[in-house]
Amino acid sequence: MRKTETVAEIRKIFDAVYPDVQCSLNYKTPLQMLIATQLSAQCTDARVNIVTGPLFERYKTAEDFANADILELQGYIRSAGFYKNKSKNIIACCRRLVDVYGGEVPDNMEDLLTLAGTGRKTANLVLGDIFNKPAVVVDTHCIRLTNRIGLVKEQDPVKIEFALKKIVPEDYQNRFCHQLVMHGRAVCPARSPKCSTCPIQAFCKKIGVKGGK
């Protein structure tokens, strides 16, 4: 079975099992999505959501973050880890948003990648969830599951992103990545995956007979 066909079959199952998927980070605006995603590096989404509650009450606009006192900002985000580097990036990012983009989050990869603390993972999440554009978000779940299933044989996130773009339809890319997160948490964790009860086992190279070719 070709990889595009494997994806089509997995899509049918995932859409039935995980019909309602969305980013697990709490946000109300494109800026909040951008900041929350930056904070999520090496941190759980649950912890980030605890941090961003009071953070977004204190800082409401790009101008607020751009003009923030760095020590005060560090106090708000300390428990998210790497708070010194993250605070520097957030301030630098928002200064560029104010100076170059009128305080608004840009809607394309090229511009997003010019923002401090914003890599392809963050940019794709913003593009997919905020601007409804085709986007492949390669996180740890995506890397683990796509390799196990046999859709890719790569560990490099950028190579995985472009490999998946070739086999996952544009209208499914963003949803597929969110479904991988849900499946990774519920069924296919790094240790002790629940292969015997996995709904896509027949299409998984790890244990199935149809996938990964």
Short mmCIF file of C-alpha atoms in Angstrom, two decimals, residues 47-139:
data_model
loop_
_atom_site.label_atom_id
_atom_site.label_comp_id
_atom_site.label_asym_id
_atom_site.label_seq_id
_atom_site.Cartn_x
_atom_site.Cartn_y
_atom_site.Cartn_z
CA ARG A 47 1.89 23.98 32.64
CA VAL A 48 1.86 26.63 29.90
CA ASN A 49 -1.89 27.08 30.35
CA ILE A 50 -1.34 27.74 34.06
CA VAL A 51 1.33 30.31 33.25
CA THR A 52 -0.55 32.13 30.50
CA GLY A 53 -3.67 32.82 32.58
CA PRO A 54 -2.12 35.63 34.65
CA LEU A 55 0.44 36.43 31.93
CA PHE A 56 -2.21 37.40 29.39
CA GLU A 57 -4.06 39.43 32.01
CA ARG A 58 -0.91 41.47 32.59
CA TYR A 59 0.26 41.79 28.98
CA LYS A 60 -2.54 42.20 26.44
CA THR A 61 -0.85 43.52 23.30
CA ALA A 62 2.42 43.20 21.42
CA GLU A 63 3.26 46.67 22.70
CA ASP A 64 2.79 45.50 26.28
CA PHE A 65 5.22 42.63 25.79
CA ALA A 66 7.67 44.77 23.81
CA ASN A 67 7.87 47.28 26.65
CA ALA A 68 7.86 44.72 29.46
CA ASP A 69 10.37 44.84 32.27
CA ILE A 70 12.33 41.64 31.69
CA LEU A 71 12.58 40.73 35.37
CA GLU A 72 8.84 41.14 35.84
CA LEU A 73 8.17 39.06 32.74
CA GLN A 74 10.52 36.37 34.00
CA GLY A 75 8.50 36.22 37.20
CA TYR A 76 5.36 35.41 35.24
CA ILE A 77 6.90 32.66 33.11
CA ARG A 78 9.50 31.17 35.48
CA SER A 79 7.67 27.87 35.99
CA ALA A 80 7.56 27.25 32.22
CA GLY A 81 11.31 26.63 32.25
CA PHE A 82 14.17 28.34 30.41
CA TYR A 83 12.49 31.55 31.50
CA LYS A 84 15.50 33.82 30.95
CA ASN A 85 15.89 32.89 27.30
CA LYS A 86 12.14 32.79 26.69
CA SER A 87 11.64 36.23 28.20
CA LYS A 88 14.35 37.70 25.96
CA ASN A 89 12.78 36.09 22.90
CA ILE A 90 9.26 37.22 23.75
CA ILE A 91 10.33 40.83 24.18
CA ALA A 92 12.45 40.77 20.99
CA CYS A 93 9.67 39.04 19.07
CA CYS A 94 7.08 41.60 20.11
CA ARG A 95 9.38 44.52 19.41
CA ARG A 96 9.68 43.29 15.85
CA LEU A 97 5.92 42.77 15.65
CA VAL A 98 5.44 46.39 16.68
CA ASP A 99 8.23 47.86 14.55
CA VAL A 100 7.66 45.86 11.35
CA TYR A 101 4.16 44.39 11.41
CA GLY A 102 2.08 47.00 13.19
CA GLY A 103 1.70 44.83 16.25
CA GLU A 104 0.00 42.05 14.28
CA VAL A 105 1.15 38.46 13.85
CA PRO A 106 2.12 37.82 10.19
CA ASP A 107 0.33 35.11 8.23
CA ASN A 108 3.21 33.53 6.31
CA MET A 109 6.16 31.30 7.12
CA GLU A 110 8.85 33.65 5.84
CA ASP A 111 7.82 36.52 8.10
CA LEU A 112 7.08 34.34 11.11
CA LEU A 113 10.57 32.86 11.00
CA THR A 114 12.07 36.35 11.41
CA LEU A 115 10.55 36.57 14.90
CA ALA A 116 12.75 35.70 17.86
CA GLY A 117 11.88 32.35 19.44
CA THR A 118 9.84 31.25 16.43
CA GLY A 119 10.91 28.12 14.57
CA ARG A 120 9.06 26.09 11.98
CA LYS A 121 7.04 24.16 14.57
CA THR A 122 5.69 27.35 16.13
CA ALA A 123 5.15 28.99 12.75
CA ASN A 124 3.22 25.99 11.40
CA LEU A 125 1.00 25.87 14.46
CA VAL A 126 0.15 29.55 14.02
CA LEU A 127 -0.42 29.16 10.28
CA GLY A 128 -2.69 26.15 10.72
CA ASP A 129 -4.69 27.09 13.80
CA ILE A 130 -4.90 30.86 13.37
CA PHE A 131 -4.88 31.36 9.61
CA ASN A 132 -6.33 28.00 8.50
CA LYS A 133 -3.48 27.37 6.09
CA PRO A 134 -1.99 23.95 5.26
CA ALA A 135 0.60 23.27 7.95
CA VAL A 136 2.49 20.29 9.32
CA VAL A 137 3.41 20.69 12.98
CA VAL A 138 6.25 18.31 13.80
CA ASP A 139 6.40 17.73 17.54
#
